[in-house]
Coordinates of C-alpha atoms in Angstrom, one line a residue:
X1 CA 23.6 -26.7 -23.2
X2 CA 25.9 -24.4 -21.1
X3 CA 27.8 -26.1 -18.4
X4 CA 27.3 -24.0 -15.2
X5 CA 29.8 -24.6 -12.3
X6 CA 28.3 -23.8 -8.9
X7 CA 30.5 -23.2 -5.8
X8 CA 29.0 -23.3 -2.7
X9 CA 31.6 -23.2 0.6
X10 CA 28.7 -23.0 3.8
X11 CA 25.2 -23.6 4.6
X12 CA 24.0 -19.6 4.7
X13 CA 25.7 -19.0 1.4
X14 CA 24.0 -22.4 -0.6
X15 CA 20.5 -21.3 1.2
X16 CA 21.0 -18.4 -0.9
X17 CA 22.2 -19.8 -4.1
X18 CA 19.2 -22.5 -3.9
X19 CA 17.0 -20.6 -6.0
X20 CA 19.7 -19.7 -8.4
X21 CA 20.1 -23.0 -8.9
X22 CA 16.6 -23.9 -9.4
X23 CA 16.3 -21.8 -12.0
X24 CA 19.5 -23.4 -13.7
X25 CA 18.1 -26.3 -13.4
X26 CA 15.1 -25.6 -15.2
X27 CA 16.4 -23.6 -18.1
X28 CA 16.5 -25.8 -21.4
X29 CA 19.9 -24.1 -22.5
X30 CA 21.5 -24.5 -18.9
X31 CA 23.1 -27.5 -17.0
X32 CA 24.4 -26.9 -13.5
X33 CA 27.5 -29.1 -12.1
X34 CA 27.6 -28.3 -8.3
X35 CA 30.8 -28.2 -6.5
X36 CA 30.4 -28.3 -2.7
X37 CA 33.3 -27.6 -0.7
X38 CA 34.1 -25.8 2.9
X39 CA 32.2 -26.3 6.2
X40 CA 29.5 -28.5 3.8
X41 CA 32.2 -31.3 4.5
X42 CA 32.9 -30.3 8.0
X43 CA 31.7 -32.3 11.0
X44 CA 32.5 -29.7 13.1
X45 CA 29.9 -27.0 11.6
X46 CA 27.4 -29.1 11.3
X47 CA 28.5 -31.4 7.8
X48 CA 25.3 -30.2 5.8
X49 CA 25.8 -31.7 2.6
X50 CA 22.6 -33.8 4.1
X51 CA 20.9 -30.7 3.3
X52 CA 21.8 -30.1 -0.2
X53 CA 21.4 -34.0 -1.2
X54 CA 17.6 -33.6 0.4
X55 CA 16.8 -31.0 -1.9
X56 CA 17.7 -33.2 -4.2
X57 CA 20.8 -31.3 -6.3
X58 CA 23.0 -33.9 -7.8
X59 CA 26.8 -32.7 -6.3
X60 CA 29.3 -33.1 -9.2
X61 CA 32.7 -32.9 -6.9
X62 CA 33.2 -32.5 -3.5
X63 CA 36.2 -30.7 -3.0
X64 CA 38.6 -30.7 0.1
X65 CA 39.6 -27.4 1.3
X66 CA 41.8 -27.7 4.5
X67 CA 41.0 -25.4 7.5
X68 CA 43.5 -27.4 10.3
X69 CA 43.3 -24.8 12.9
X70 CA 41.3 -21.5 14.4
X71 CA 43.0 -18.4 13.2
X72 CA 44.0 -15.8 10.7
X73 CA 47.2 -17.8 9.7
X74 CA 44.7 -21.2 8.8
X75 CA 42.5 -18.9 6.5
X76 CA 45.4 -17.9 4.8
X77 CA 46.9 -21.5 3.9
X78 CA 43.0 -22.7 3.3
X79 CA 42.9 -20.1 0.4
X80 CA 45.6 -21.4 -0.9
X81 CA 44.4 -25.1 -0.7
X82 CA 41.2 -24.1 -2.3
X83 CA 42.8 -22.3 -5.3
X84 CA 44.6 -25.3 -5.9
X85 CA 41.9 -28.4 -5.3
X86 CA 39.3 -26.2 -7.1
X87 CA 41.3 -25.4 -9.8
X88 CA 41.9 -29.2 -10.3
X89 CA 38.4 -29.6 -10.8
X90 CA 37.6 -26.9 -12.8
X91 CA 40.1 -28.3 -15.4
X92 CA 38.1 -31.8 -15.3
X93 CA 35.3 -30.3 -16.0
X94 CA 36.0 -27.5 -18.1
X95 CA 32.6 -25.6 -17.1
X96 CA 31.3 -22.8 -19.7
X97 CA 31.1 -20.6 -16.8
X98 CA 31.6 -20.4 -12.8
X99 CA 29.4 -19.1 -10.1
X100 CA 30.5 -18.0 -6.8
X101 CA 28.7 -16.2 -4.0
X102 CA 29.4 -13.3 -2.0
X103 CA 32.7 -13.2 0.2
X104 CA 34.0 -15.9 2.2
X105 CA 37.7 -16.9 1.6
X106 CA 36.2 -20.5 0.2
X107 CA 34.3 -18.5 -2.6
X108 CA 37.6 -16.7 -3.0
X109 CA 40.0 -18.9 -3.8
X110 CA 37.0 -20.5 -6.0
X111 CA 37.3 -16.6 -8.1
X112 CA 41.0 -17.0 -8.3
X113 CA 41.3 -20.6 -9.8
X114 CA 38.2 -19.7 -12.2
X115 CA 39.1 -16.4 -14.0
X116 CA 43.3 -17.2 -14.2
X117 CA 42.1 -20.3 -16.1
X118 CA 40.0 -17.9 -18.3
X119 CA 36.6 -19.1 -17.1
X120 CA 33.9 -16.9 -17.3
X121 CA 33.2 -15.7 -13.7
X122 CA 30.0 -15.0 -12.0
X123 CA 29.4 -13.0 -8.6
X124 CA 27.0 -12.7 -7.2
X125 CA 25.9 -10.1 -4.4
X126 CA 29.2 -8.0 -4.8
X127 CA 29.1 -4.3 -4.2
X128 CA 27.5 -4.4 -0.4
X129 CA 29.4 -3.0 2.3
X130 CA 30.1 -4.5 5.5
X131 CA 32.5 -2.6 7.5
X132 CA 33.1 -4.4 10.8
X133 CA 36.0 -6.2 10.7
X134 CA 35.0 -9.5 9.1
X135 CA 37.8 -9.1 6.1
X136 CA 33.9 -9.3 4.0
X137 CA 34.7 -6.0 2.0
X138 CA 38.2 -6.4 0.8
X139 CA 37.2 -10.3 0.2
X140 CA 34.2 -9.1 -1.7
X141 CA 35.6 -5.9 -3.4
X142 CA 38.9 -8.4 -4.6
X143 CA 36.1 -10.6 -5.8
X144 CA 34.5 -8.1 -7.8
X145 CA 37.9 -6.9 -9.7
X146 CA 38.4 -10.5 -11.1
X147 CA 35.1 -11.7 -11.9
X148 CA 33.9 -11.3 -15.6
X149 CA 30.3 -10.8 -14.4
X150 CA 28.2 -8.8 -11.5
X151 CA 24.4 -9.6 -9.9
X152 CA 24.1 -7.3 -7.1
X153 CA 21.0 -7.5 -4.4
X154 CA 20.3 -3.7 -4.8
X155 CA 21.0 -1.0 -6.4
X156 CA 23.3 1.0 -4.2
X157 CA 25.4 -2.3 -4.8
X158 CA 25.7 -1.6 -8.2
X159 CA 26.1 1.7 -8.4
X160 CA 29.3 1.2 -6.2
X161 CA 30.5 -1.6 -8.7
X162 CA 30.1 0.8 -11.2
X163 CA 32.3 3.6 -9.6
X164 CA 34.7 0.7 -9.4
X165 CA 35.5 0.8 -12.8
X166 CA 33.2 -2.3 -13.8
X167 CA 31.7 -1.7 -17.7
X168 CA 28.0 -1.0 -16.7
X169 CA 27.5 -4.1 -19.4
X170 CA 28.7 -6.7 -16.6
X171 CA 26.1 -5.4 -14.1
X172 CA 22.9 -6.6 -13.2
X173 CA 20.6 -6.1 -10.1
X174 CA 18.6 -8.7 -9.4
X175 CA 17.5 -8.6 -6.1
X176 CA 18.2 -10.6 -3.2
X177 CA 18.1 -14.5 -4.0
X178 CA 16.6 -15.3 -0.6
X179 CA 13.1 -13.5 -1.2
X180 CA 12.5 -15.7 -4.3
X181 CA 12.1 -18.1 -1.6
X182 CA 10.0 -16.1 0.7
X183 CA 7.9 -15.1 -1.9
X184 CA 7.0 -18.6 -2.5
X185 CA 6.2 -19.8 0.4
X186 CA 9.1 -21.9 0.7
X187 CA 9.7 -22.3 4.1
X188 CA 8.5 -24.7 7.3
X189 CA 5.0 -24.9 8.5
X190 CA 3.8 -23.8 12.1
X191 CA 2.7 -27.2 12.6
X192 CA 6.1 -29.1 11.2
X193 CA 8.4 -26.6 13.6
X194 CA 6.0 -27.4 16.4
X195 CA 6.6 -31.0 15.8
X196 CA 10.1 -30.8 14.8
X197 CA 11.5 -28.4 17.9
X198 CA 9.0 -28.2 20.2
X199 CA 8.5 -24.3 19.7
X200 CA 5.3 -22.6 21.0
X201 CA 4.7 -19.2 19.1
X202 CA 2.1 -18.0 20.8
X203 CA 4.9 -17.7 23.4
X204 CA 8.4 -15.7 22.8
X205 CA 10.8 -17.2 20.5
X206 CA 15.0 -16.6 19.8
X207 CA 16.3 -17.2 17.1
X208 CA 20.2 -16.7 17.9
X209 CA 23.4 -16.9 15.8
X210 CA 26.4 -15.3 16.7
X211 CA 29.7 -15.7 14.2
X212 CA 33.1 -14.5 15.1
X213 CA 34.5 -11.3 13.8
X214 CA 37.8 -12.3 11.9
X215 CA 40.3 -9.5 12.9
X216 CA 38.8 -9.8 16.4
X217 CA 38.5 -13.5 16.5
X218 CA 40.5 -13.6 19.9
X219 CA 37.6 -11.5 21.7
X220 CA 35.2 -14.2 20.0
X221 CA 34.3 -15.2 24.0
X222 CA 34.3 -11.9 25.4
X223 CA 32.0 -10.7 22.7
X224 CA 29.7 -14.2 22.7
X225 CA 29.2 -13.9 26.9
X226 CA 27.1 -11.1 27.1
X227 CA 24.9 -12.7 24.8
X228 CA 24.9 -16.1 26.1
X229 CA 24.3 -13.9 29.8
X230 CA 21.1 -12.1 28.4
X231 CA 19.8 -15.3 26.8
X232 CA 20.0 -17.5 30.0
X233 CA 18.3 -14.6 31.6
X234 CA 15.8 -14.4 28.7
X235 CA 14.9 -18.3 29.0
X236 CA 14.3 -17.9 32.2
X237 CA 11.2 -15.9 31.8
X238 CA 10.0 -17.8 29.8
X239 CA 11.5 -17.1 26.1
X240 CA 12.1 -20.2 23.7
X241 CA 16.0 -20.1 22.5
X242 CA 17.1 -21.6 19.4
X243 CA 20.9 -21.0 19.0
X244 CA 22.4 -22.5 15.9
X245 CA 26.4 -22.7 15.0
X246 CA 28.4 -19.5 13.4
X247 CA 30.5 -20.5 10.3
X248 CA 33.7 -21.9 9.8
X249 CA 35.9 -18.3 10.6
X250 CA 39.0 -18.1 12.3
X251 CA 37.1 -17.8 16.0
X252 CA 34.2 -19.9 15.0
X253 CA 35.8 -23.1 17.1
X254 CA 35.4 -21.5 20.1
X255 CA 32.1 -20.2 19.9
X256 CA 31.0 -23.8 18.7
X257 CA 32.8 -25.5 22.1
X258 CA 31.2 -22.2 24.1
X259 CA 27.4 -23.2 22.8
X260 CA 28.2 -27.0 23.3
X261 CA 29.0 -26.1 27.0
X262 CA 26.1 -24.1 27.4
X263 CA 23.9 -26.5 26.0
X264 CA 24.9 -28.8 28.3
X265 CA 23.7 -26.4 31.3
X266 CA 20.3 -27.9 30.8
X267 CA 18.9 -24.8 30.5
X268 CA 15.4 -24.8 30.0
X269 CA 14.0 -23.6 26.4
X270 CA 17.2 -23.5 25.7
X271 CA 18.1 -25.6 22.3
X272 CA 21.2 -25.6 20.4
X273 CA 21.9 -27.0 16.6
X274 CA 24.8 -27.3 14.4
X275 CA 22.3 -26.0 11.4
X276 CA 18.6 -25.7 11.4
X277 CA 18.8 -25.4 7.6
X278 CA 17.1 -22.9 5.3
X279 CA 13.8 -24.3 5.1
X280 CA 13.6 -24.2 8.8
X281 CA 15.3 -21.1 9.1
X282 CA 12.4 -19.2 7.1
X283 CA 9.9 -21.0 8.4
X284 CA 10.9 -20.1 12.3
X285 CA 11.2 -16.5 11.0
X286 CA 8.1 -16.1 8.8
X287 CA 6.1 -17.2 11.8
X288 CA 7.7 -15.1 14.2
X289 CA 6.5 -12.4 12.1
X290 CA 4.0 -12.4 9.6
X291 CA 3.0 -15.1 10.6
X292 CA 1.8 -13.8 13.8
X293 CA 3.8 -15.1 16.6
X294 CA 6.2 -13.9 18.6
X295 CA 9.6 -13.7 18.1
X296 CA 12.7 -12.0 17.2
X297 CA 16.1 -12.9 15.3
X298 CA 19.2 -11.6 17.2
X299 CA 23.1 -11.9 16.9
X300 CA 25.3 -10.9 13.7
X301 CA 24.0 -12.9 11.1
X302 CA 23.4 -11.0 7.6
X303 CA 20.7 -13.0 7.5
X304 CA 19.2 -11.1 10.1
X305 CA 19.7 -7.7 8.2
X306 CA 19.1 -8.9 4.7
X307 CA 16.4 -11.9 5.2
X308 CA 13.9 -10.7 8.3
X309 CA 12.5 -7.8 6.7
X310 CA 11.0 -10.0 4.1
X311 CA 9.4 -12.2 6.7
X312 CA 8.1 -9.0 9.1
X313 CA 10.2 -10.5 11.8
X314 CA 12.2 -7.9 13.7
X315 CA 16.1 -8.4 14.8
X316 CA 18.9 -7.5 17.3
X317 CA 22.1 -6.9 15.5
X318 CA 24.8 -7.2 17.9
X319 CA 28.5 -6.0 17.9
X320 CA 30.4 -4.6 14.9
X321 CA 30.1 -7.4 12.3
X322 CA 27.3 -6.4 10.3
X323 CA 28.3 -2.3 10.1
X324 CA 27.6 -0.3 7.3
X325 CA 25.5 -3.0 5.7
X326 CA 22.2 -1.7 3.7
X327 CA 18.9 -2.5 5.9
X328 CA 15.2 -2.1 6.8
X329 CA 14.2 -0.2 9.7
X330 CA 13.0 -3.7 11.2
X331 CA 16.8 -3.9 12.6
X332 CA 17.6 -2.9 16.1
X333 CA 21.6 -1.9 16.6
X334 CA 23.3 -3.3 20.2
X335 CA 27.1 -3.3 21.0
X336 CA 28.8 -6.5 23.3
X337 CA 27.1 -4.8 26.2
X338 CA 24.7 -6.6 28.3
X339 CA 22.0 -4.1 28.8
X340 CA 21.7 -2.6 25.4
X341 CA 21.6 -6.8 24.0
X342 CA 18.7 -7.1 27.1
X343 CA 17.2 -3.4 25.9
X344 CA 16.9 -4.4 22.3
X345 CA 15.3 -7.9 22.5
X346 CA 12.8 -6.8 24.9
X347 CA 11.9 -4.4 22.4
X348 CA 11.9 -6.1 19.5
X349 CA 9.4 -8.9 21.3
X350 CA 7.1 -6.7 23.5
X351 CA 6.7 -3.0 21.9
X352 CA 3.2 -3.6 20.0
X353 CA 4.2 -0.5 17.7
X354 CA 7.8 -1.6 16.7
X355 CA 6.5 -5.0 16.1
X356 CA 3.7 -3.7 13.6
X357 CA 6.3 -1.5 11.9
X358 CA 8.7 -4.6 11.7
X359 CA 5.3 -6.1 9.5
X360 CA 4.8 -3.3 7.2
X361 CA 8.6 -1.9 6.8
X362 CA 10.2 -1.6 2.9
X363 CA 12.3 -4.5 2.4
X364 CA 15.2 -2.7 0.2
X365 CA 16.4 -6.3 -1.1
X366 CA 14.5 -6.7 -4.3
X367 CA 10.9 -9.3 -4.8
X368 CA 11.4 -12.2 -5.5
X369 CA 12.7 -12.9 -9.2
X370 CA 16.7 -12.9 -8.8
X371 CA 17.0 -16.4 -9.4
X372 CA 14.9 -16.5 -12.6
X373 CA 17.2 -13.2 -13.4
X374 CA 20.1 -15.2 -13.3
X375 CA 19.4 -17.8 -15.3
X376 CA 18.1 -16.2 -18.5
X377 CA 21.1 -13.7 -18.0
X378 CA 23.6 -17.1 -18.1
X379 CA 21.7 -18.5 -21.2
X380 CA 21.9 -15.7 -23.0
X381 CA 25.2 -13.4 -22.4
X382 CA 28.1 -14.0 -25.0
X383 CA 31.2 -16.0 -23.9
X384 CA 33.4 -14.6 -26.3
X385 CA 36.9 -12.7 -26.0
X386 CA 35.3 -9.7 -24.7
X387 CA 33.6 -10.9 -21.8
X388 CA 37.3 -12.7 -20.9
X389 CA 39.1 -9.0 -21.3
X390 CA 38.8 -6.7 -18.0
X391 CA 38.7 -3.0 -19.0
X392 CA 38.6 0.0 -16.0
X393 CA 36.3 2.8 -17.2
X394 CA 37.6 5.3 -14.6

């Protein structure tokens, strides 16, 4: 059997690898060893290696990667301690081949230790653009030139990997991970969210995450207020928040400390979490959708560009963090302005014809089979010399 390193470095990232790893899981020819590292370990955003031990993935190392501080300069030395405490691991277990996702600096210093120690590396959902000052695209694109193999969401994605100079052999679209769970129902029940956060969807519903931008991360509170200002406002009137941590980015701190104080407004239907995880997640989505309540997903989560459209649930991208990233027309664009935020949310609730558009819109991210994809590409590709040895077609 192949042994198949997984890295996972957050909670939005693993929801997405889930299915990937299902499907390891189940292939005869396949074993998965998961490495969990990053905010998974973190009190402070949320600790949700709970989650993964609930879906019951056995973690093979847990791996330390030191984030001591809030800014640019902490990133920095945290790559470095990842490169090095991965590595470590990677030489104990001496895994046939490595997967990492997307392009966080965790999963970054995870592609640096794998492919200098000539591991075969996997990446997955390289080739997407997201030009808004998150350090996403060079992260990605520096991703993408050292790992020995691509699965991109779409096809755009691919075709930009392509003009990169990747062989077209090392290039597979697969579709979005995510909607392999969408597709099969694998999300919360009305019923179960009711029970579990008190939500009423026959009345409006929130769903708000806001992460910090990383090159701005020192306007993280000027671009958070106006949000925070709307939503008060929104609740209010009667709208049902649920406002969940942003990630573990330079910045992220001091949104965390700026919900905590809000929370503690006692604002009512106002409810803040460290993590909702992904079965939750969906499941609040689906059924402010397709499911036929009422609700909207707002802030600068890709989730909300790449996930909603699958679920019919429309969504209020805020502020600069998400630009140039491929979506549905279920997305609704607002800057850090107060009235545009108000504008778009009251939309995306309360316009009948936007709303039925939202349920019937092209999802652009694949459906439903990425995981499966994955998996019989793993088992099957050759791990020789050649697939070691980088070549630039341009």
């Amino acid at each position: 059997m192949r042994k198949i390193a997984v890295f996972t470095g957050n909670r939005a990232e693993y929801g997405l690898q889930y299915p990937i790893l299902k499907a390891i899981q189940a292939h005869p020819a396949l074993k998965y060893f998961l490495l969990v590292s990053g905010a998974h370990l973190d009190k402070d955003f949320g600790k949700t290696l709970a989650e993964i031990q609930n879906d019951g993935f056995e973690i093979a190392r847990e791996i330390k990667i030191e984030m001591s501080q809030d800014s640019l300069f902490s990133t920095a030395q945290a790559i470095g301690s990842g490169v090095i405490n991965i590595s470590k691991v990677l030489d104990e277990l001496k895994p046939d081949v490595l997967v990492v996702y997307a392009d966080r600096f965790e999963g970054f210093a995870a592609v640096i230790a794998g492919t200098q120690m000539g591991i075969p590396t996997v990446h997955i959902e390289g080739g997407d653009i997201t030009e808004g000052g998150a350090l996403d695209d060079s992260v990605r694109h520096a991703m993408t030139k050292l790992a020995h193999l691509h699965f991109t969401t779409n096809e755009d994605a691919a075709r930009r990997i392509r003009t990169m100079g990747e062989e077209p052999w090392r290039v597979f679209n697969v579709g979005f991970p995510a909607i392999d769970l969408i597709a099969a129902g694998n999300y919360a029940s009305k019923a179960e969210l009711e029970k579990r956060y008190g939500i009423d969807f026959g009345k409006p519903v929130i769903l708000f995450t806001q992460h910090s931008v990383a090159t701005e991360c020192d306007d993280a509170m000027v671009q958070l207020k106006p949000s925070l200002e709307v939503l008060e406002i929104l609740a209010k009137e009667g709208c049902q928040i649920i406002a969940t941590y942003p990630n573990n980015d330079a910045g992220g701190k001091r949104i965390i400390d700026a919900l905590n104080a809000w929370s503690l407004k006692k604002i009512k239907g106002v409810q803040v979490f460290s993590s909702l995880g992904r079965y939750n997640y969906h499941g609040i989505l689906y059924h402010c959708g397709l499911g036929g309540g009422l609700g909207v997903c707002v802030g600068n989560s890709s989730s909300g560009i790449k996930e909603t459209p699958a679920l019919g649930c429309p969504a209020v991208n805020i502020g600069s963090r998400q630009q140039g990233r491929l979506r549905a027309t279920n997305v609704l664009d607002a800057g850090y302005v107060h009235e545009e935020i108000k504008m778009a949310i009251r939309k995306a609730l309360f316009d009948e014809d936007f709303r039925t558009h939202c349920k019937k819109c092209e999802n652009p991210y694949g459906v439903g089979d990425a995981g499966k994809k994955i998996a019989e590409t793993l088992a099957m590709i050759e791990l020789g010399s050649e697939l070691i040895k980088k070549k630039m077609t341009i």
